[in-house]
XYZ file of C-alpha atoms in Angstrom:
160
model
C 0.000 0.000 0.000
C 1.214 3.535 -1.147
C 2.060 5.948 2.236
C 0.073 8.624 2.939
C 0.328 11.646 0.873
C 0.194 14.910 3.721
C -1.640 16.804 4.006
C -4.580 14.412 5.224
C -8.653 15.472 4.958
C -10.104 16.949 6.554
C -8.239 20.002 5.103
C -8.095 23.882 6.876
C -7.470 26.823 4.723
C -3.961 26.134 5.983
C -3.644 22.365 4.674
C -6.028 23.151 1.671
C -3.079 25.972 0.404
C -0.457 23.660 1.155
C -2.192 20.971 -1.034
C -2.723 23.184 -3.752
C 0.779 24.157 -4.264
C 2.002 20.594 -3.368
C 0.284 19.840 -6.575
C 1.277 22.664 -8.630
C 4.684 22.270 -7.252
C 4.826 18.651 -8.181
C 2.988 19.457 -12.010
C 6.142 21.534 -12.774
C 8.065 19.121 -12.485
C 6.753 17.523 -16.326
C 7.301 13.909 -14.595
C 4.289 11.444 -14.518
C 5.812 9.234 -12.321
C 7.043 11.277 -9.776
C 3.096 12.701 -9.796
C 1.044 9.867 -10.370
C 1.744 8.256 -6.171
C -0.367 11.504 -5.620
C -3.457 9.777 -6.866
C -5.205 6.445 -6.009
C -4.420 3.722 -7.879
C -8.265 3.685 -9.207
C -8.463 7.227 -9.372
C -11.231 8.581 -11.993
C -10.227 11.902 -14.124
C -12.258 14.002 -16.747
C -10.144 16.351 -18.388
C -12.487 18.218 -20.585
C -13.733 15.476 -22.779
C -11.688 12.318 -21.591
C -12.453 10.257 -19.207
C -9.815 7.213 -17.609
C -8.938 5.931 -14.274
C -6.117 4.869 -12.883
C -2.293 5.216 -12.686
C -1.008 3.612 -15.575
C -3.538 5.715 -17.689
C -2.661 8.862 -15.645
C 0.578 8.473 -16.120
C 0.081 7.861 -19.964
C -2.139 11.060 -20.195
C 0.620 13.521 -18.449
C 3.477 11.987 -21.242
C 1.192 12.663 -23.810
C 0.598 16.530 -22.644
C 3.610 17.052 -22.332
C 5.153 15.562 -25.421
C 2.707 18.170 -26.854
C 2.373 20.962 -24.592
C 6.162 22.429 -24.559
C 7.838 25.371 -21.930
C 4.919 24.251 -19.681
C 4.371 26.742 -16.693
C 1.478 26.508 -14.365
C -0.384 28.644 -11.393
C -2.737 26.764 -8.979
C -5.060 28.899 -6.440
C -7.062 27.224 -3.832
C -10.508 28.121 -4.767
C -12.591 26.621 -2.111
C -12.198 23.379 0.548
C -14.849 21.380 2.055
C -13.937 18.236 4.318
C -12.126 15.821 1.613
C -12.983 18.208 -1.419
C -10.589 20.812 -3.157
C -11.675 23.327 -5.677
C -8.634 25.012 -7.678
C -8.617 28.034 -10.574
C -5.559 27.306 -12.108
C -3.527 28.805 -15.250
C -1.044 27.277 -17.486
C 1.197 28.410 -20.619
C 3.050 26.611 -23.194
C 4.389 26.459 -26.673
C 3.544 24.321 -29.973
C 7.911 23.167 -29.802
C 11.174 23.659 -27.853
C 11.539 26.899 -29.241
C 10.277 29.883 -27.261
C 9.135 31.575 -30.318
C 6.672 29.463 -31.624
C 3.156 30.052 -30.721
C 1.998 30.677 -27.000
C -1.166 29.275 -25.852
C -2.684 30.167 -22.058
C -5.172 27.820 -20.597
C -7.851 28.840 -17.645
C -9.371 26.591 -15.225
C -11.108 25.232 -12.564
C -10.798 21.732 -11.202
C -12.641 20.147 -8.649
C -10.919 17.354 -6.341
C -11.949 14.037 -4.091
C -9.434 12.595 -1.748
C -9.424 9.612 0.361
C -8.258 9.206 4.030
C -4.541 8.598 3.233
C -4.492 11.987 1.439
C -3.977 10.606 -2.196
C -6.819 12.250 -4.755
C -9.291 9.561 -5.475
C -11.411 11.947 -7.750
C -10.179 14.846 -10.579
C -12.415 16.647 -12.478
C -10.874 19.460 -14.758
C -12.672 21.944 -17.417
C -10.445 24.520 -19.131
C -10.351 26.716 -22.017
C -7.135 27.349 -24.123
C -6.534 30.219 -25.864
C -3.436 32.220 -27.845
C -1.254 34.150 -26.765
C 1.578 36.070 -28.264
C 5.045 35.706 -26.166
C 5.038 38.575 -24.615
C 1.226 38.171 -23.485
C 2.719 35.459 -21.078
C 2.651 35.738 -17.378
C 4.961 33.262 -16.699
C 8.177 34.020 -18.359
C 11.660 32.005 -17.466
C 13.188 33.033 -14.223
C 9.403 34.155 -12.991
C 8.143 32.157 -10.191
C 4.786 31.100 -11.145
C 3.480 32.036 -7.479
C 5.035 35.378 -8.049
C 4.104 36.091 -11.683
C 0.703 38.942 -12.066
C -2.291 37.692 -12.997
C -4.311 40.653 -13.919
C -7.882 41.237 -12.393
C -10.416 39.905 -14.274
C -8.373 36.098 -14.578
C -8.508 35.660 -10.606
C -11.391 34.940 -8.666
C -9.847 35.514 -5.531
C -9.483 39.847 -6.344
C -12.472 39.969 -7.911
């Protein structure tokens, strides 16, 4: 059996935070299998139109985004906590290739989260919306922490 992955439900504000950015923290990273121990091994995912379960297949779907999704840079923000449930807004950037110049796209989204006891997410349910940017649209340039980067009012929930 997989160890416990701290912070354990029920969450605070506190724990909730420190969940959130665990998980962003860890999604940097690009590596499936140093995320994938985060989940349950029957964990169930929609991510806009698929649907899978499980580690092998969450593990497949993170190489596949990011064999496409290159420069990859994301922002979680707790949204809202309840017990075992985790709400995030969340904000990503990449390119179409290796090279900073191609196109830029910026994806917004929420995602709403289940975990069991031992603290590993039994339940993820994402919906997001991609759109183009240009490279100097982006918020999260190299040698910007993500946590540190703006994003303007009207793309936060939290200052609005």
């Amino acid at each position: 059996m997989a160890s416990a992955v701290s912070p354990l439900p029920p969450f605070t504000a506190e724990t909730a935070q420190k969940k959130v950015k665990a998980a962003q923290d860890k999604w940097n990273t690009k590596t499936p299998h140093l995320i994938s121990p985060a989940y349950t091994p029957d964990s169930h995912w929609r991510n806009r139109d698929s649907f899978f379960s499980g580690t092998a297949a969450i593990e497949q779907f993170l190489t596949n985004k990011w064999d496409k999704e290159k420069n990859y840079r994301l922002r979680k923000e707790l949204f809202a906590f309840s017990g075992n449930k985790i709400a995030v807004e969340f904000w990503y950037e990449y390119s179409e290739t290796e090279d900073p110049t191609s196109q830029w796209y910026r994806t917004y989204g929420l995602e709403h989260w289940v975990f069991a006891e031992d603290g590993r997410m039994k339940s993820r349910q994402m919906s997001g919306n991609t759109i183009e940017i240009t490279s100097e649209e982006r918020w999260f340039k190299d040698g910007v922490d993500v946590n540190e980067g703006e994003v303007p009012r009207g793309h936060i929930s939290l200052e609005d």
